Amino acid sequence: SFTGLRIGSATAKGLAFALDKPILSIPTVDALAYNLCGHRDLVCPVMDARRNQTYTGLYRFDGNQMQVIKEQCAVDICEIIAEINHIGSPVVFLGDGVPVFRPYISENISVPYSFAPPHLNRQRAGAVAALAVQYYIEGKMIKGSEHRPEYLRLSQAEREKMEKEHAAG
């Protein structure tokens, strides 16, 4: 939700200013991947972004250390499956997009794959907190004044405005 992200981001920024504390941003897709911390296979979160698009990324784990192979992004499901096929490693999928994209994945994936169990398919506060600890150790804090929400695509209102401007121009 764009509005939810804006509200949460503004709240964090306000608290950071008031308390003179840094902000630690945890990308949603990264946090979802961290549900499978320590997994041996490539980890691919898939969140349904509608219109055959997914919010996704690719991750590997070395113990508790997460390696980002592909940063979170919004792409057509065929693009991320093609990239996984190109990498050629076994992969595990998780996220609310699994039920939506499962048929496409099953028909188009050419590497060994699996799906995370249902209890790991949604955001989990514990995974967010554990990843925050890792990011803190890595020094990924920023000043409140530097914080900006990271949108993976334009909101529907912004897309419609651009379409109107493009049609008029």
Tab-separated table of C-alpha atoms in Angstrom, residues 7-162:
chain	number	residue	atom	x	y	z
A	7	ILE	CA	2.438	6.889	6.770
A	8	GLY	CA	4.957	4.442	8.232
A	9	SER	CA	7.851	6.243	6.618
A	10	ALA	CA	6.692	9.662	7.867
A	11	THR	CA	6.223	8.265	11.367
A	12	ALA	CA	9.728	6.774	11.413
A	13	LYS	CA	11.191	9.985	10.058
A	14	GLY	CA	9.364	12.081	12.686
A	15	LEU	CA	10.575	9.842	15.505
A	16	ALA	CA	14.127	9.939	14.158
A	17	PHE	CA	14.072	13.750	14.157
A	18	ALA	CA	12.457	14.032	17.597
A	19	LEU	CA	14.756	11.505	19.253
A	20	ASP	CA	17.873	12.328	17.210
A	21	LYS	CA	18.216	8.679	16.200
A	22	PRO	CA	19.127	7.057	12.874
A	23	ILE	CA	16.716	5.061	10.734
A	24	LEU	CA	17.273	1.493	9.651
A	25	SER	CA	15.265	0.776	6.482
A	26	ILE	CA	14.264	-2.838	5.928
A	27	PRO	CA	13.085	-3.517	2.361
A	28	THR	CA	9.886	-5.582	2.354
A	29	VAL	CA	11.146	-8.188	-0.099
A	30	ASP	CA	14.428	-8.586	1.806
A	31	ALA	CA	12.506	-9.152	5.043
A	32	LEU	CA	10.298	-11.749	3.367
A	33	ALA	CA	13.380	-13.585	2.054
A	34	TYR	CA	14.832	-13.569	5.567
A	35	ASN	CA	11.976	-15.862	6.647
A	36	LEU	CA	14.116	-18.593	5.058
A	37	CYS	CA	17.379	-17.556	6.710
A	38	GLY	CA	19.922	-20.338	6.345
A	39	HIS	CA	18.164	-22.079	3.440
A	40	ARG	CA	20.515	-23.871	1.048
A	41	ASP	CA	18.714	-22.909	-2.200
A	42	LEU	CA	18.310	-19.617	-3.981
A	43	VAL	CA	15.406	-17.764	-2.315
A	44	CYS	CA	12.839	-15.939	-4.445
A	45	PRO	CA	10.071	-13.990	-2.693
A	46	VAL	CA	7.110	-13.284	-4.965
A	47	MET	CA	4.530	-10.731	-3.917
A	48	ASP	CA	1.536	-10.190	-6.175
A	49	ALA	CA	1.799	-6.699	-7.690
A	50	ARG	CA	-1.197	-7.323	-10.006
A	51	ARG	CA	-1.166	-7.150	-13.808
A	52	ASN	CA	1.112	-10.230	-14.001
A	53	GLN	CA	3.785	-8.298	-12.117
A	54	THR	CA	5.575	-9.337	-8.965
A	55	TYR	CA	7.598	-7.570	-6.319
A	56	THR	CA	10.567	-9.881	-6.065
A	57	GLY	CA	14.307	-10.295	-5.651
A	58	LEU	CA	16.846	-13.113	-5.410
A	59	TYR	CA	18.811	-14.073	-2.312
A	60	ARG	CA	21.293	-16.653	-1.009
A	61	PHE	CA	22.281	-17.423	2.532
A	62	ASP	CA	25.670	-18.235	3.973
A	63	GLY	CA	24.534	-19.311	7.420
A	64	ASN	CA	22.649	-16.298	8.798
A	65	GLN	CA	24.308	-13.900	6.356
A	66	MET	CA	22.000	-12.900	3.503
A	67	GLN	CA	23.509	-12.168	0.106
A	68	VAL	CA	21.407	-10.106	-2.267
A	69	ILE	CA	21.722	-11.559	-5.766
A	70	LYS	CA	19.037	-9.311	-7.291
A	71	GLU	CA	17.712	-6.329	-5.347
A	72	GLN	CA	13.994	-6.003	-4.773
A	73	CYS	CA	12.196	-4.896	-7.909
A	74	ALA	CA	8.847	-4.950	-9.688
A	75	VAL	CA	8.972	-7.127	-12.812
A	76	ASP	CA	6.784	-9.372	-14.901
A	77	ILE	CA	6.812	-12.928	-13.540
A	78	CYS	CA	8.362	-14.181	-16.801
A	79	GLU	CA	11.427	-11.961	-16.242
A	80	ILE	CA	12.298	-13.343	-12.812
A	81	ILE	CA	11.699	-16.942	-13.930
A	82	ALA	CA	13.979	-16.385	-16.950
A	83	GLU	CA	16.683	-14.983	-14.654
A	84	ILE	CA	16.389	-17.956	-12.281
A	85	ASN	CA	16.603	-20.365	-15.220
A	86	HIS	CA	19.718	-18.514	-16.400
A	87	ILE	CA	21.355	-18.752	-12.946
A	88	GLY	CA	20.614	-22.479	-12.978
A	89	SER	CA	20.428	-23.080	-9.215
A	90	PRO	CA	17.659	-24.788	-7.245
A	91	VAL	CA	15.202	-22.212	-5.911
A	92	VAL	CA	12.548	-21.917	-3.230
A	93	PHE	CA	9.611	-19.521	-3.670
A	94	LEU	CA	7.636	-17.807	-0.927
A	95	GLY	CA	5.176	-14.955	-0.553
A	96	ASP	CA	1.564	-14.090	-1.260
A	97	GLY	CA	2.283	-14.343	-4.990
A	98	VAL	CA	2.921	-18.088	-4.798
A	99	PRO	CA	-0.746	-19.090	-5.232
A	100	VAL	CA	-1.150	-16.538	-8.049
A	101	PHE	CA	1.996	-17.490	-9.980
A	102	ARG	CA	2.345	-21.180	-9.067
A	103	PRO	CA	0.932	-22.450	-12.395
A	104	TYR	CA	3.255	-20.161	-14.394
A	105	ILE	CA	6.250	-21.134	-12.268
A	106	SER	CA	5.522	-24.856	-12.608
A	107	GLU	CA	5.166	-24.604	-16.396
A	108	ASN	CA	8.196	-22.388	-17.055
A	109	ILE	CA	10.905	-23.139	-14.485
A	110	SER	CA	13.765	-25.349	-15.703
A	111	VAL	CA	15.647	-25.782	-12.409
A	112	PRO	CA	14.689	-27.785	-9.317
A	113	TYR	CA	12.238	-25.720	-7.266
A	114	SER	CA	10.099	-25.851	-4.161
A	115	PHE	CA	7.638	-23.681	-2.272
A	116	ALA	CA	8.096	-22.584	1.331
A	117	PRO	CA	5.582	-23.939	3.833
A	118	PRO	CA	2.492	-21.748	4.358
A	119	HIS	CA	3.586	-20.442	7.760
A	120	LEU	CA	6.649	-18.820	6.151
A	121	ASN	CA	4.842	-17.214	3.185
A	122	ARG	CA	3.950	-13.906	4.834
A	123	GLN	CA	5.848	-11.107	6.530
A	124	ARG	CA	7.008	-12.089	10.012
A	125	ALA	CA	8.020	-9.582	12.659
A	126	GLY	CA	10.761	-11.902	13.892
A	127	ALA	CA	12.395	-12.019	10.459
A	128	VAL	CA	12.218	-8.218	10.154
A	129	ALA	CA	13.820	-7.821	13.587
A	130	ALA	CA	16.555	-10.388	12.894
A	131	LEU	CA	17.385	-8.734	9.565
A	132	ALA	CA	17.423	-5.338	11.281
A	133	VAL	CA	20.089	-6.663	13.656
A	134	GLN	CA	22.177	-7.770	10.650
A	135	TYR	CA	21.762	-4.407	8.928
A	136	TYR	CA	22.648	-2.607	12.171
A	137	ILE	CA	25.858	-4.648	12.489
A	138	GLU	CA	26.641	-3.778	8.862
A	139	GLY	CA	26.136	-0.066	9.644
A	140	LYS	CA	23.210	0.451	7.280
A	141	MET	CA	21.650	3.250	9.358
A	142	ILE	CA	20.830	6.611	7.807
A	143	LYS	CA	19.882	9.997	9.182
A	144	GLY	CA	16.176	10.754	9.365
A	145	SER	CA	16.697	13.617	6.922
A	146	GLU	CA	18.104	11.148	4.355
A	147	HIS	CA	15.262	8.648	4.609
A	148	ARG	CA	12.938	8.232	1.632
A	149	PRO	CA	10.422	5.462	1.103
A	150	GLU	CA	11.485	3.166	-1.710
A	151	TYR	CA	8.676	2.565	-4.179
A	152	LEU	CA	9.224	-0.243	-6.629
A	153	ARG	CA	6.757	1.213	-9.114
A	154	LEU	CA	4.529	4.239	-9.536
A	155	SER	CA	1.154	4.313	-7.805
A	156	GLN	CA	-1.954	3.870	-9.940
A	157	ALA	CA	-2.772	7.589	-9.587
A	158	GLU	CA	0.734	8.528	-10.778
A	159	ARG	CA	0.519	6.099	-13.718
A	160	GLU	CA	-2.884	7.463	-14.756
A	161	LYS	CA	-1.615	11.053	-14.519
A	162	MET	CA	1.369	10.201	-16.724
